[in-house]
mmCIF file with all atom_site columns, C-alpha atoms in Angstrom:
data_model
loop_
_atom_site.group_PDB
_atom_site.id
_atom_site.type_symbol
_atom_site.label_atom_id
_atom_site.label_alt_id
_atom_site.label_comp_id
_atom_site.label_asym_id
_atom_site.label_entity_id
_atom_site.label_seq_id
_atom_site.pdbx_PDB_ins_code
_atom_site.Cartn_x
_atom_site.Cartn_y
_atom_site.Cartn_z
_atom_site.occupancy
_atom_site.B_iso_or_equiv
_atom_site.pdbx_formal_charge
_atom_site.auth_seq_id
_atom_site.auth_comp_id
_atom_site.auth_asym_id
_atom_site.auth_atom_id
_atom_site.pdbx_PDB_model_num
ATOM 1   C CA . ILE A 1 1   ? -36.843 159.456 127.845 1.00 97.00 ? 1   ILE A CA 1
ATOM 2   C CA . SER A 1 2   ? -35.321 162.024 125.466 1.00 96.00 ? 2   SER A CA 1
ATOM 3   C CA . ASP A 1 3   ? -37.279 165.256 125.572 1.00 94.00 ? 3   ASP A CA 1
ATOM 4   C CA . GLU A 1 4   ? -36.905 168.963 126.322 1.00 91.00 ? 4   GLU A CA 1
ATOM 5   C CA . HIS A 1 5   ? -37.421 169.213 130.092 1.00 94.00 ? 5   HIS A CA 1
ATOM 6   C CA . ILE A 1 6   ? -38.640 167.190 133.039 1.00 96.00 ? 6   ILE A CA 1
ATOM 7   C CA . SER A 1 7   ? -39.780 168.295 136.477 1.00 96.00 ? 7   SER A CA 1
ATOM 8   C CA . ALA A 1 8   ? -38.403 165.445 138.555 1.00 96.00 ? 8   ALA A CA 1
ATOM 9   C CA . THR A 1 9   ? -40.477 166.473 141.578 1.00 96.00 ? 9   THR A CA 1
ATOM 10  C CA . HIS A 1 10  ? -43.838 166.234 139.780 1.00 96.00 ? 10  HIS A CA 1
ATOM 11  C CA . GLU A 1 11  ? -46.293 164.200 141.871 1.00 96.00 ? 11  GLU A CA 1
ATOM 12  C CA . THR A 1 12  ? -46.671 161.414 139.288 1.00 97.00 ? 12  THR A CA 1
ATOM 13  C CA . ILE A 1 13  ? -42.928 160.653 138.998 1.00 97.00 ? 13  ILE A CA 1
ATOM 14  C CA . ALA A 1 14  ? -41.262 162.105 142.105 1.00 97.00 ? 14  ALA A CA 1
ATOM 15  C CA . GLY A 1 15  ? -38.423 160.042 143.521 1.00 97.00 ? 15  GLY A CA 1
ATOM 16  C CA . ARG A 1 16  ? -38.003 157.881 140.401 1.00 97.00 ? 16  ARG A CA 1
ATOM 17  C CA . VAL A 1 17  ? -36.172 160.185 137.972 1.00 97.00 ? 17  VAL A CA 1
ATOM 18  C CA . THR A 1 18  ? -32.454 160.174 137.196 1.00 97.00 ? 18  THR A CA 1
ATOM 19  C CA . ILE A 1 19  ? -31.441 163.129 135.041 1.00 96.00 ? 19  ILE A CA 1
ATOM 20  C CA . ILE A 1 20  ? -28.529 162.845 132.615 1.00 94.00 ? 20  ILE A CA 1
ATOM 21  C CA . SER A 1 21  ? -29.209 166.298 131.100 1.00 93.00 ? 21  SER A CA 1
ATOM 22  C CA . ASN A 1 22  ? -32.080 168.754 131.513 1.00 93.00 ? 22  ASN A CA 1
ATOM 23  C CA . ASP A 1 23  ? -32.933 172.182 130.138 1.00 90.00 ? 23  ASP A CA 1
ATOM 24  C CA . PRO A 1 24  ? -35.327 174.830 131.328 1.00 88.00 ? 24  PRO A CA 1
ATOM 25  C CA . GLY A 1 25  ? -38.401 174.860 129.204 1.00 81.00 ? 25  GLY A CA 1
ATOM 26  C CA . GLY A 1 26  ? -41.867 173.471 128.795 1.00 85.00 ? 26  GLY A CA 1
ATOM 27  C CA . GLU A 1 27  ? -43.240 170.447 130.575 1.00 90.00 ? 27  GLU A CA 1
ATOM 28  C CA . HIS A 1 28  ? -43.480 168.079 127.608 1.00 91.00 ? 28  HIS A CA 1
ATOM 29  C CA . GLY A 1 29  ? -40.924 165.698 129.136 1.00 94.00 ? 29  GLY A CA 1
ATOM 30  C CA . THR A 1 30  ? -42.877 165.662 132.393 1.00 96.00 ? 30  THR A CA 1
ATOM 31  C CA . SER A 1 31  ? -46.062 164.818 130.488 1.00 94.00 ? 31  SER A CA 1
ATOM 32  C CA . VAL A 1 32  ? -44.381 162.024 128.543 1.00 94.00 ? 32  VAL A CA 1
ATOM 33  C CA . ALA A 1 33  ? -42.803 160.599 131.705 1.00 96.00 ? 33  ALA A CA 1
ATOM 34  C CA . SER A 1 34  ? -46.163 160.706 133.469 1.00 96.00 ? 34  SER A CA 1
ATOM 35  C CA . VAL A 1 35  ? -47.902 158.834 130.662 1.00 94.00 ? 35  VAL A CA 1
ATOM 36  C CA . ALA A 1 36  ? -45.074 156.292 130.594 1.00 95.00 ? 36  ALA A CA 1
ATOM 37  C CA . ALA A 1 37  ? -44.491 155.745 134.307 1.00 97.00 ? 37  ALA A CA 1
ATOM 38  C CA . GLY A 1 38  ? -46.707 158.033 136.344 1.00 97.00 ? 38  GLY A CA 1
ATOM 39  C CA . ASN A 1 39  ? -48.395 156.956 139.534 1.00 97.00 ? 39  ASN A CA 1
ATOM 40  C CA . SER A 1 40  ? -50.344 159.286 141.815 1.00 96.00 ? 40  SER A CA 1
ATOM 41  C CA . ALA A 1 41  ? -53.772 159.547 143.402 1.00 94.00 ? 41  ALA A CA 1
ATOM 42  C CA . SER A 1 42  ? -55.112 161.243 140.262 1.00 93.00 ? 42  SER A CA 1
ATOM 43  C CA . PHE A 1 43  ? -53.114 159.594 137.453 1.00 94.00 ? 43  PHE A CA 1
ATOM 44  C CA . VAL A 1 44  ? -51.660 156.200 136.529 1.00 97.00 ? 44  VAL A CA 1
ATOM 45  C CA . GLY A 1 45  ? -49.360 155.743 133.539 1.00 96.00 ? 45  GLY A CA 1
ATOM 46  C CA . THR A 1 46  ? -48.607 152.735 131.366 1.00 95.00 ? 46  THR A CA 1
ATOM 47  C CA . ALA A 1 47  ? -45.846 151.348 133.614 1.00 96.00 ? 47  ALA A CA 1
ATOM 48  C CA . PRO A 1 48  ? -46.584 152.853 137.045 1.00 96.00 ? 48  PRO A CA 1
ATOM 49  C CA . ASN A 1 49  ? -43.591 153.001 139.359 1.00 85.00 ? 49  ASN A CA 1
ATOM 50  C CA . ALA A 1 50  ? -41.015 152.338 136.636 1.00 96.00 ? 50  ALA A CA 1
ATOM 51  C CA . SER A 1 51  ? -37.736 154.197 137.007 1.00 97.00 ? 51  SER A CA 1
ATOM 52  C CA . ILE A 1 52  ? -37.076 157.034 134.570 1.00 97.00 ? 52  ILE A CA 1
ATOM 53  C CA . LEU A 1 53  ? -33.758 157.997 133.023 1.00 97.00 ? 53  LEU A CA 1
ATOM 54  C CA . PHE A 1 54  ? -34.095 161.404 131.372 1.00 97.00 ? 54  PHE A CA 1
ATOM 55  C CA . GLY A 1 55  ? -31.997 163.480 129.006 1.00 96.00 ? 55  GLY A CA 1
ATOM 56  C CA . THR A 1 56  ? -32.495 166.288 126.543 1.00 94.00 ? 56  THR A CA 1
ATOM 57  C CA . TYR A 1 57  ? -32.297 166.011 122.767 1.00 93.00 ? 57  TYR A CA 1
ATOM 58  C CA . TRP A 1 58  ? -30.610 169.365 122.136 1.00 90.00 ? 58  TRP A CA 1
ATOM 59  C CA . ASP A 1 59  ? -27.158 167.907 121.611 1.00 92.00 ? 59  ASP A CA 1
ATOM 60  C CA . ASP A 1 60  ? -26.066 164.673 119.904 1.00 94.00 ? 60  ASP A CA 1
ATOM 61  C CA . GLN A 1 61  ? -23.599 163.940 122.687 1.00 95.00 ? 61  GLN A CA 1
ATOM 62  C CA . ASP A 1 62  ? -26.360 164.289 125.307 1.00 94.00 ? 62  ASP A CA 1
ATOM 63  C CA . LEU A 1 63  ? -28.403 161.807 123.282 1.00 96.00 ? 63  LEU A CA 1
ATOM 64  C CA . ALA A 1 64  ? -25.447 159.434 122.978 1.00 97.00 ? 64  ALA A CA 1
ATOM 65  C CA . ASN A 1 65  ? -24.774 159.649 126.717 1.00 96.00 ? 65  ASN A CA 1
ATOM 66  C CA . LEU A 1 66  ? -28.415 158.955 127.535 1.00 96.00 ? 66  LEU A CA 1
ATOM 67  C CA . GLY A 1 67  ? -28.506 155.938 125.220 1.00 96.00 ? 67  GLY A CA 1
ATOM 68  C CA . GLN A 1 68  ? -25.284 154.536 126.691 1.00 96.00 ? 68  GLN A CA 1
ATOM 69  C CA . GLN A 1 69  ? -26.547 155.034 130.261 1.00 96.00 ? 69  GLN A CA 1
ATOM 70  C CA . ALA A 1 70  ? -29.924 153.480 129.427 1.00 96.00 ? 70  ALA A CA 1
ATOM 71  C CA . LEU A 1 71  ? -28.248 150.450 127.896 1.00 95.00 ? 71  LEU A CA 1
ATOM 72  C CA . ALA A 1 72  ? -25.844 150.079 130.828 1.00 96.00 ? 72  ALA A CA 1
ATOM 73  C CA . ARG A 1 73  ? -28.762 150.231 133.295 1.00 96.00 ? 73  ARG A CA 1
ATOM 74  C CA . GLY A 1 74  ? -30.847 147.700 131.385 1.00 95.00 ? 74  GLY A CA 1
ATOM 75  C CA . ALA A 1 75  ? -33.621 150.112 130.434 1.00 96.00 ? 75  ALA A CA 1
ATOM 76  C CA . VAL A 1 76  ? -36.373 148.407 128.462 1.00 94.00 ? 76  VAL A CA 1
ATOM 77  C CA . ALA A 1 77  ? -37.431 151.301 126.225 1.00 96.00 ? 77  ALA A CA 1
ATOM 78  C CA . TRP A 1 78  ? -35.946 154.613 125.075 1.00 97.00 ? 78  TRP A CA 1
ATOM 79  C CA . ASN A 1 79  ? -38.756 157.045 124.301 1.00 95.00 ? 79  ASN A CA 1
ATOM 80  C CA . ASN A 1 80  ? -38.202 160.038 122.009 1.00 93.00 ? 80  ASN A CA 1
ATOM 81  C CA . SER A 1 81  ? -40.672 162.819 121.284 1.00 85.00 ? 81  SER A CA 1
ATOM 82  C CA . TRP A 1 82  ? -38.613 164.951 118.918 1.00 88.00 ? 82  TRP A CA 1
ATOM 83  C CA . GLY A 1 83  ? -37.104 164.955 115.448 1.00 87.00 ? 83  GLY A CA 1
ATOM 84  C CA . TYR A 1 84  ? -34.731 166.878 113.198 1.00 86.00 ? 84  TYR A CA 1
ATOM 85  C CA . SER A 1 85  ? -36.788 169.682 111.689 1.00 80.00 ? 85  SER A CA 1
ATOM 86  C CA . GLY A 1 86  ? -36.329 170.020 107.960 1.00 84.00 ? 86  GLY A CA 1
ATOM 87  C CA . LEU A 1 87  ? -34.411 166.770 107.400 1.00 89.00 ? 87  LEU A CA 1
ATOM 88  C CA . GLY A 1 88  ? -36.173 164.362 105.101 1.00 89.00 ? 88  GLY A CA 1
ATOM 89  C CA . LEU A 1 89  ? -36.251 160.595 105.262 1.00 94.00 ? 89  LEU A CA 1
ATOM 90  C CA . ASN A 1 90  ? -33.571 160.273 102.595 1.00 96.00 ? 90  ASN A CA 1
ATOM 91  C CA . GLN A 1 91  ? -29.819 159.838 102.277 1.00 97.00 ? 91  GLN A CA 1
ATOM 92  C CA . SER A 1 92  ? -29.244 163.589 102.308 1.00 96.00 ? 92  SER A CA 1
ATOM 93  C CA . GLY A 1 93  ? -31.111 163.957 105.629 1.00 96.00 ? 93  GLY A CA 1
ATOM 94  C CA . PHE A 1 94  ? -29.202 161.002 107.085 1.00 97.00 ? 94  PHE A CA 1
ATOM 95  C CA . ASN A 1 95  ? -25.863 162.424 105.968 1.00 97.00 ? 95  ASN A CA 1
ATOM 96  C CA . THR A 1 96  ? -26.675 165.834 107.460 1.00 95.00 ? 96  THR A CA 1
ATOM 97  C CA . ALA A 1 97  ? -27.730 164.350 110.802 1.00 95.00 ? 97  ALA A CA 1
ATOM 98  C CA . PHE A 1 98  ? -25.135 161.633 111.265 1.00 96.00 ? 98  PHE A CA 1
ATOM 99  C CA . LEU A 1 99  ? -22.281 161.900 108.771 1.00 94.00 ? 99  LEU A CA 1
ATOM 100 C CA . ASN A 1 100 ? -21.611 165.597 109.272 1.00 89.00 ? 100 ASN A CA 1
ATOM 101 C CA . GLY A 1 101 ? -18.071 165.076 110.515 1.00 84.00 ? 101 GLY A CA 1
ATOM 102 C CA . THR A 1 102 ? -18.790 165.459 114.227 1.00 92.00 ? 102 THR A CA 1
ATOM 103 C CA . THR A 1 103 ? -17.842 162.758 116.675 1.00 96.00 ? 103 THR A CA 1
ATOM 104 C CA . SER A 1 104 ? -20.982 163.378 118.737 1.00 96.00 ? 104 SER A CA 1
ATOM 105 C CA . SER A 1 105 ? -23.336 162.572 115.842 1.00 96.00 ? 105 SER A CA 1
ATOM 106 C CA . LEU A 1 106 ? -21.486 159.309 115.191 1.00 96.00 ? 106 LEU A CA 1
ATOM 107 C CA . ASN A 1 107 ? -21.594 158.550 118.931 1.00 97.00 ? 107 ASN A CA 1
ATOM 108 C CA . TYR A 1 108 ? -25.347 159.089 118.885 1.00 97.00 ? 108 TYR A CA 1
ATOM 109 C CA . LEU A 1 109 ? -25.800 156.783 115.882 1.00 97.00 ? 109 LEU A CA 1
ATOM 110 C CA . ALA A 1 110 ? -23.676 154.130 117.614 1.00 97.00 ? 110 ALA A CA 1
ATOM 111 C CA . ALA A 1 111 ? -25.806 154.497 120.765 1.00 97.00 ? 111 ALA A CA 1
ATOM 112 C CA . LEU A 1 112 ? -28.977 153.985 118.705 1.00 97.00 ? 112 LEU A CA 1
ATOM 113 C CA . ASP A 1 113 ? -27.471 150.881 117.077 1.00 97.00 ? 113 ASP A CA 1
ATOM 114 C CA . ALA A 1 114 ? -26.401 149.404 120.406 1.00 96.00 ? 114 ALA A CA 1
ATOM 115 C CA . TYR A 1 115 ? -29.683 150.171 122.132 1.00 96.00 ? 115 TYR A CA 1
ATOM 116 C CA . ALA A 1 116 ? -31.922 148.891 119.321 1.00 96.00 ? 116 ALA A CA 1
ATOM 117 C CA . ALA A 1 117 ? -29.961 145.626 119.334 1.00 96.00 ? 117 ALA A CA 1
ATOM 118 C CA . GLN A 1 118 ? -30.994 144.954 122.955 1.00 94.00 ? 118 GLN A CA 1
ATOM 119 C CA . GLY A 1 119 ? -33.970 147.193 123.746 1.00 93.00 ? 119 GLY A CA 1
ATOM 120 C CA . VAL A 1 120 ? -36.732 149.129 122.032 1.00 96.00 ? 120 VAL A CA 1
ATOM 121 C CA . VAL A 1 121 ? -36.312 152.651 120.685 1.00 96.00 ? 121 VAL A CA 1
ATOM 122 C CA . VAL A 1 122 ? -39.657 154.471 120.424 1.00 95.00 ? 122 VAL A CA 1
ATOM 123 C CA . PHE A 1 123 ? -40.086 157.582 118.296 1.00 93.00 ? 123 PHE A CA 1
ATOM 124 C CA . ALA A 1 124 ? -43.253 159.637 118.244 1.00 86.00 ? 124 ALA A CA 1
ATOM 125 C CA . VAL A 1 125 ? -44.332 160.444 114.718 1.00 79.00 ? 125 VAL A CA 1
ATOM 126 C CA . ASP A 1 126 ? -44.779 164.187 114.201 1.00 67.00 ? 126 ASP A CA 1
ATOM 127 C CA . ASN A 1 127 ? -48.207 163.895 112.643 1.00 58.00 ? 127 ASN A CA 1
ATOM 128 C CA . VAL A 1 128 ? -49.136 167.470 113.464 1.00 61.00 ? 128 VAL A CA 1
ATOM 129 C CA . THR A 1 129 ? -46.906 169.131 110.888 1.00 66.00 ? 129 THR A CA 1
ATOM 130 C CA . HIS A 1 130 ? -45.947 166.227 108.595 1.00 63.00 ? 130 HIS A CA 1
ATOM 131 C CA . GLN A 1 131 ? -47.949 163.858 106.440 1.00 68.00 ? 131 GLN A CA 1
ATOM 132 C CA . HIS A 1 132 ? -45.135 161.317 106.006 1.00 76.00 ? 132 HIS A CA 1
ATOM 133 C CA . ALA A 1 133 ? -42.444 159.749 108.141 1.00 82.00 ? 133 ALA A CA 1
ATOM 134 C CA . THR A 1 134 ? -39.544 162.012 109.020 1.00 88.00 ? 134 THR A CA 1
ATOM 135 C CA . LEU A 1 135 ? -35.884 161.151 109.458 1.00 93.00 ? 135 LEU A CA 1
ATOM 136 C CA . MET A 1 136 ? -35.969 159.973 113.061 1.00 94.00 ? 136 MET A CA 1
ATOM 137 C CA . ASP A 1 137 ? -39.275 158.097 113.209 1.00 92.00 ? 137 ASP A CA 1
ATOM 138 C CA . GLY A 1 138 ? -38.454 156.426 109.871 1.00 94.00 ? 138 GLY A CA 1
ATOM 139 C CA . LEU A 1 139 ? -34.715 155.924 110.468 1.00 97.00 ? 139 LEU A CA 1
ATOM 140 C CA . PRO A 1 140 ? -34.774 152.103 110.049 1.00 97.00 ? 140 PRO A CA 1
ATOM 141 C CA . TYR A 1 141 ? -35.735 152.696 106.405 1.00 96.00 ? 141 TYR A CA 1
ATOM 142 C CA . LEU A 1 142 ? -32.202 154.064 105.906 1.00 97.00 ? 142 LEU A CA 1
ATOM 143 C CA . ARG A 1 143 ? -30.515 151.988 108.618 1.00 97.00 ? 143 ARG A CA 1
ATOM 144 C CA . PRO A 1 144 ? -32.131 148.528 108.521 1.00 96.00 ? 144 PRO A CA 1
ATOM 145 C CA . SER A 1 145 ? -30.044 147.293 111.478 1.00 95.00 ? 145 SER A CA 1
ATOM 146 C CA . LEU A 1 146 ? -32.365 149.361 113.707 1.00 97.00 ? 146 LEU A CA 1
ATOM 147 C CA . GLU A 1 147 ? -35.597 147.773 112.499 1.00 96.00 ? 147 GLU A CA 1
ATOM 148 C CA . ALA A 1 148 ? -35.966 144.935 115.024 1.00 95.00 ? 148 ALA A CA 1
ATOM 149 C CA . GLY A 1 149 ? -35.689 147.308 117.987 1.00 96.00 ? 149 GLY A CA 1
ATOM 150 C CA . TRP A 1 150 ? -37.652 150.298 116.647 1.00 97.00 ? 150 TRP A CA 1
ATOM 151 C CA . ILE A 1 151 ? -41.228 151.489 117.104 1.00 95.00 ? 151 ILE A CA 1
ATOM 152 C CA . ALA A 1 152 ? -42.647 154.601 115.446 1.00 92.00 ? 152 ALA A CA 1
ATOM 153 C CA . ALA A 1 153 ? -45.816 155.585 117.289 1.00 88.00 ? 153 ALA A CA 1
ATOM 154 C CA . ALA A 1 154 ? -48.518 157.764 115.742 1.00 81.00 ? 154 ALA A CA 1
ATOM 155 C CA . ASN A 1 155 ? -51.865 158.959 116.997 1.00 78.00 ? 155 ASN A CA 1
ATOM 156 C CA . GLY A 1 156 ? -54.506 158.032 114.470 1.00 78.00 ? 156 GLY A CA 1
ATOM 157 C CA . VAL A 1 157 ? -57.894 156.460 113.855 1.00 83.00 ? 157 VAL A CA 1
ATOM 158 C CA . PRO A 1 158 ? -57.979 153.613 111.320 1.00 85.00 ? 158 PRO A CA 1
ATOM 159 C CA . THR A 1 159 ? -60.645 153.060 108.685 1.00 91.00 ? 159 THR A CA 1
ATOM 160 C CA . ILE A 1 160 ? -61.394 149.342 108.553 1.00 93.00 ? 160 ILE A CA 1
ATOM 161 C CA . SER A 1 161 ? -63.168 147.596 105.698 1.00 94.00 ? 161 SER A CA 1
ATOM 162 C CA . GLY A 1 162 ? -63.580 143.829 105.485 1.00 94.00 ? 162 GLY A CA 1
ATOM 163 C CA . GLY A 1 163 ? -61.167 143.300 108.366 1.00 92.00 ? 163 GLY A CA 1
ATOM 164 C CA . GLN A 1 164 ? -58.427 145.316 106.643 1.00 92.00 ? 164 GLN A CA 1
ATOM 165 C CA . VAL A 1 165 ? -57.064 148.757 107.502 1.00 89.00 ? 165 VAL A CA 1
ATOM 166 C CA . THR A 1 166 ? -57.796 150.817 104.397 1.00 92.00 ? 166 THR A CA 1
ATOM 167 C CA . GLY A 1 167 ? -56.761 154.218 105.710 1.00 87.00 ? 167 GLY A CA 1
ATOM 168 C CA . VAL A 1 168 ? -55.773 156.205 108.750 1.00 80.00 ? 168 VAL A CA 1
ATOM 169 C CA . HIS A 1 169 ? -56.860 159.633 109.882 1.00 77.00 ? 169 HIS A CA 1
ATOM 170 C CA . LEU A 1 170 ? -53.984 161.211 111.775 1.00 71.00 ? 170 LEU A CA 1
ATOM 171 C CA . LEU A 1 171 ? -55.007 163.119 114.882 1.00 70.00 ? 171 LEU A CA 1
#
């Protein structure tokens, strides 16, 4: 899981978290980890008792390290609940994020490529502030090699007519 912070001792995930990098901050990472793998008397996540490898998204090298560690450990999915603010899903946004001349951004892109080739990268769509895909949740549009191992997850309610989805109301 790539997020801002995790409390590894939280009752739903205690004893199953390995931290690659962590920052002080909110509990969003703890919430995401609980939904993904939580298991307690009051809460059960999607994959209860799964092991969690956690790292922050603040630095491209932290992201690259997390992806490399996840791949080396055989992790099934790499969940991400973040994105580059202000970078569009276009070549300019891609260039700014990945081709900016830093080794760490290229390392991160290589980690995404390697992981998506063998596992599943999940990106939460920021449907609170955006009406369209952003750079990270839509990255396979610009880097098709990622497509087979990529899921962009959004929270929405479909409108169905005649067995077809005709629209979606984002929540």
